[in-house]
Amino acid sequence: MDEKLGRPEGTSEKLITFVKDRPGHDLRYAIDANKINKELGWSPSVTFEQGLSATIDWFLSNKKWLDNVTSGTYAKYYDKQYENR
């Protein structure tokens, strides 16, 4: 992430805040794609790392969209659309 944003290495990592886990929360998430591959013949066209990198690139290339979502404008639009329901 730091490389994509032109920041010194480790800058983004310092922004991570670990919180106490919720009781009963799964300790590990894992996806086993064997069934979907065996039954449907599907397999991912990119690796997780490639997909994550492409997703980050999309957000960085669409800053106006991201700013509208994170500014609250997005939520205000939906509040207005559904205020009479």
JSON list of C-alpha atoms in Angstrom, two decimals:
[
{"chain": "A", "resi": 1, "resn": "MET", "atom": "CA", "xyz": [0.00, 0.00, 0.00]},
{"chain": "A", "resi": 2, "resn": "ASP", "atom": "CA", "xyz": [2.79, 2.39, 0.89]},
{"chain": "A", "resi": 3, "resn": "GLU", "atom": "CA", "xyz": [4.44, 1.82, -2.47]},
{"chain": "A", "resi": 4, "resn": "LYS", "atom": "CA", "xyz": [1.19, 2.59, -4.34]},
{"chain": "A", "resi": 5, "resn": "LEU", "atom": "CA", "xyz": [0.68, 5.78, -2.29]},
{"chain": "A", "resi": 6, "resn": "GLY", "atom": "CA", "xyz": [4.29, 6.92, -2.52]},
{"chain": "A", "resi": 7, "resn": "ARG", "atom": "CA", "xyz": [4.76, 6.73, 1.24]},
{"chain": "A", "resi": 8, "resn": "PRO", "atom": "CA", "xyz": [7.79, 5.51, 3.18]},
{"chain": "A", "resi": 9, "resn": "GLU", "atom": "CA", "xyz": [7.59, 1.76, 3.85]},
{"chain": "A", "resi": 10, "resn": "GLY", "atom": "CA", "xyz": [5.77, 0.99, 7.11]},
{"chain": "A", "resi": 11, "resn": "THR", "atom": "CA", "xyz": [3.63, 4.17, 7.12]},
{"chain": "A", "resi": 12, "resn": "SER", "atom": "CA", "xyz": [0.36, 2.32, 6.46]},
{"chain": "A", "resi": 13, "resn": "GLU", "atom": "CA", "xyz": [1.19, -0.41, 8.95]},
{"chain": "A", "resi": 14, "resn": "LYS", "atom": "CA", "xyz": [1.40, 2.21, 11.72]},
{"chain": "A", "resi": 15, "resn": "LEU", "atom": "CA", "xyz": [-2.26, 3.10, 11.04]},
{"chain": "A", "resi": 16, "resn": "ILE", "atom": "CA", "xyz": [-3.48, -0.39, 12.03]},
{"chain": "A", "resi": 17, "resn": "THR", "atom": "CA", "xyz": [-5.19, -0.58, 15.40]},
{"chain": "A", "resi": 18, "resn": "PHE", "atom": "CA", "xyz": [-5.83, -4.02, 16.84]},
{"chain": "A", "resi": 19, "resn": "VAL", "atom": "CA", "xyz": [-8.99, -4.42, 18.89]},
{"chain": "A", "resi": 20, "resn": "LYS", "atom": "CA", "xyz": [-10.16, -7.11, 21.28]},
{"chain": "A", "resi": 21, "resn": "ASP", "atom": "CA", "xyz": [-11.92, -9.94, 19.48]},
{"chain": "A", "resi": 22, "resn": "ARG", "atom": "CA", "xyz": [-15.67, -10.37, 19.99]},
{"chain": "A", "resi": 23, "resn": "PRO", "atom": "CA", "xyz": [-16.77, -13.38, 22.06]},
{"chain": "A", "resi": 24, "resn": "GLY", "atom": "CA", "xyz": [-17.78, -16.23, 19.77]},
{"chain": "A", "resi": 25, "resn": "HIS", "atom": "CA", "xyz": [-16.12, -14.61, 16.78]},
{"chain": "A", "resi": 26, "resn": "ASP", "atom": "CA", "xyz": [-14.45, -16.97, 14.32]},
{"chain": "A", "resi": 27, "resn": "LEU", "atom": "CA", "xyz": [-10.72, -17.07, 14.84]},
{"chain": "A", "resi": 28, "resn": "ARG", "atom": "CA", "xyz": [-9.99, -17.95, 11.23]},
{"chain": "A", "resi": 29, "resn": "TYR", "atom": "CA", "xyz": [-11.73, -17.49, 7.92]},
{"chain": "A", "resi": 30, "resn": "ALA", "atom": "CA", "xyz": [-10.86, -19.81, 5.07]},
{"chain": "A", "resi": 31, "resn": "ILE", "atom": "CA", "xyz": [-12.37, -20.48, 1.67]},
{"chain": "A", "resi": 32, "resn": "ASP", "atom": "CA", "xyz": [-12.07, -23.88, 0.09]},
{"chain": "A", "resi": 33, "resn": "ALA", "atom": "CA", "xyz": [-12.79, -23.44, -3.62]},
{"chain": "A", "resi": 34, "resn": "ASN", "atom": "CA", "xyz": [-12.44, -27.16, -4.40]},
{"chain": "A", "resi": 35, "resn": "LYS", "atom": "CA", "xyz": [-16.20, -27.77, -4.54]},
{"chain": "A", "resi": 36, "resn": "ILE", "atom": "CA", "xyz": [-16.96, -24.88, -6.90]},
{"chain": "A", "resi": 37, "resn": "ASN", "atom": "CA", "xyz": [-14.04, -25.94, -9.08]},
{"chain": "A", "resi": 38, "resn": "LYS", "atom": "CA", "xyz": [-15.02, -29.61, -9.12]},
{"chain": "A", "resi": 39, "resn": "GLU", "atom": "CA", "xyz": [-18.78, -29.10, -9.62]},
{"chain": "A", "resi": 40, "resn": "LEU", "atom": "CA", "xyz": [-18.82, -26.01, -11.83]},
{"chain": "A", "resi": 41, "resn": "GLY", "atom": "CA", "xyz": [-15.33, -25.96, -13.29]},
{"chain": "A", "resi": 42, "resn": "TRP", "atom": "CA", "xyz": [-14.77, -22.45, -11.98]},
{"chain": "A", "resi": 43, "resn": "SER", "atom": "CA", "xyz": [-11.41, -21.17, -10.85]},
{"chain": "A", "resi": 44, "resn": "PRO", "atom": "CA", "xyz": [-10.27, -17.60, -10.19]},
{"chain": "A", "resi": 45, "resn": "SER", "atom": "CA", "xyz": [-8.69, -15.77, -13.11]},
{"chain": "A", "resi": 46, "resn": "VAL", "atom": "CA", "xyz": [-6.32, -13.83, -10.84]},
{"chain": "A", "resi": 47, "resn": "THR", "atom": "CA", "xyz": [-4.60, -14.52, -7.54]},
{"chain": "A", "resi": 48, "resn": "PHE", "atom": "CA", "xyz": [-5.81, -12.88, -4.34]},
{"chain": "A", "resi": 49, "resn": "GLU", "atom": "CA", "xyz": [-2.79, -10.57, -4.41]},
{"chain": "A", "resi": 50, "resn": "GLN", "atom": "CA", "xyz": [-3.45, -9.55, -8.04]},
{"chain": "A", "resi": 51, "resn": "GLY", "atom": "CA", "xyz": [-7.13, -8.87, -7.29]},
{"chain": "A", "resi": 52, "resn": "LEU", "atom": "CA", "xyz": [-6.28, -6.83, -4.19]},
{"chain": "A", "resi": 53, "resn": "SER", "atom": "CA", "xyz": [-3.74, -4.78, -6.13]},
{"chain": "A", "resi": 54, "resn": "ALA", "atom": "CA", "xyz": [-6.25, -4.14, -8.95]},
{"chain": "A", "resi": 55, "resn": "THR", "atom": "CA", "xyz": [-8.90, -3.12, -6.40]},
{"chain": "A", "resi": 56, "resn": "ILE", "atom": "CA", "xyz": [-6.54, -0.64, -4.73]},
{"chain": "A", "resi": 57, "resn": "ASP", "atom": "CA", "xyz": [-5.60, 0.76, -8.15]},
{"chain": "A", "resi": 58, "resn": "TRP", "atom": "CA", "xyz": [-9.30, 1.24, -8.97]},
{"chain": "A", "resi": 59, "resn": "PHE", "atom": "CA", "xyz": [-9.93, 3.18, -5.76]},
{"chain": "A", "resi": 60, "resn": "LEU", "atom": "CA", "xyz": [-6.85, 5.35, -6.36]},
{"chain": "A", "resi": 61, "resn": "SER", "atom": "CA", "xyz": [-8.03, 6.05, -9.94]},
{"chain": "A", "resi": 62, "resn": "ASN", "atom": "CA", "xyz": [-11.56, 6.92, -8.79]},
{"chain": "A", "resi": 63, "resn": "LYS", "atom": "CA", "xyz": [-10.83, 9.35, -5.98]},
{"chain": "A", "resi": 64, "resn": "LYS", "atom": "CA", "xyz": [-13.92, 11.49, -6.66]},
{"chain": "A", "resi": 65, "resn": "TRP", "atom": "CA", "xyz": [-16.19, 8.45, -6.19]},
{"chain": "A", "resi": 66, "resn": "LEU", "atom": "CA", "xyz": [-14.33, 7.46, -3.03]},
{"chain": "A", "resi": 67, "resn": "ASP", "atom": "CA", "xyz": [-14.50, 11.00, -1.62]},
{"chain": "A", "resi": 68, "resn": "ASN", "atom": "CA", "xyz": [-18.29, 11.07, -2.16]},
{"chain": "A", "resi": 69, "resn": "VAL", "atom": "CA", "xyz": [-18.70, 7.77, -0.32]},
{"chain": "A", "resi": 70, "resn": "THR", "atom": "CA", "xyz": [-16.46, 8.65, 2.61]},
{"chain": "A", "resi": 71, "resn": "SER", "atom": "CA", "xyz": [-17.67, 12.25, 2.96]},
{"chain": "A", "resi": 72, "resn": "GLY", "atom": "CA", "xyz": [-21.20, 11.25, 3.95]},
{"chain": "A", "resi": 73, "resn": "THR", "atom": "CA", "xyz": [-22.72, 12.59, 0.71]},
{"chain": "A", "resi": 74, "resn": "TYR", "atom": "CA", "xyz": [-23.52, 9.00, -0.24]},
{"chain": "A", "resi": 75, "resn": "ALA", "atom": "CA", "xyz": [-25.47, 8.41, 2.97]},
{"chain": "A", "resi": 76, "resn": "LYS", "atom": "CA", "xyz": [-27.31, 11.74, 2.65]},
{"chain": "A", "resi": 77, "resn": "TYR", "atom": "CA", "xyz": [-28.46, 10.78, -0.85]},
{"chain": "A", "resi": 78, "resn": "TYR", "atom": "CA", "xyz": [-30.05, 7.58, 0.46]},
{"chain": "A", "resi": 79, "resn": "ASP", "atom": "CA", "xyz": [-31.54, 9.34, 3.48]},
{"chain": "A", "resi": 80, "resn": "LYS", "atom": "CA", "xyz": [-33.26, 11.74, 1.11]},
{"chain": "A", "resi": 81, "resn": "GLN", "atom": "CA", "xyz": [-34.45, 8.97, -1.24]},
{"chain": "A", "resi": 82, "resn": "TYR", "atom": "CA", "xyz": [-36.02, 6.97, 1.58]},
{"chain": "A", "resi": 83, "resn": "GLU", "atom": "CA", "xyz": [-37.19, 9.72, 3.96]},
{"chain": "A", "resi": 84, "resn": "ASN", "atom": "CA", "xyz": [-40.88, 9.22, 3.11]},
{"chain": "A", "resi": 85, "resn": "ARG", "atom": "CA", "xyz": [-40.98, 5.43, 3.49]}
]
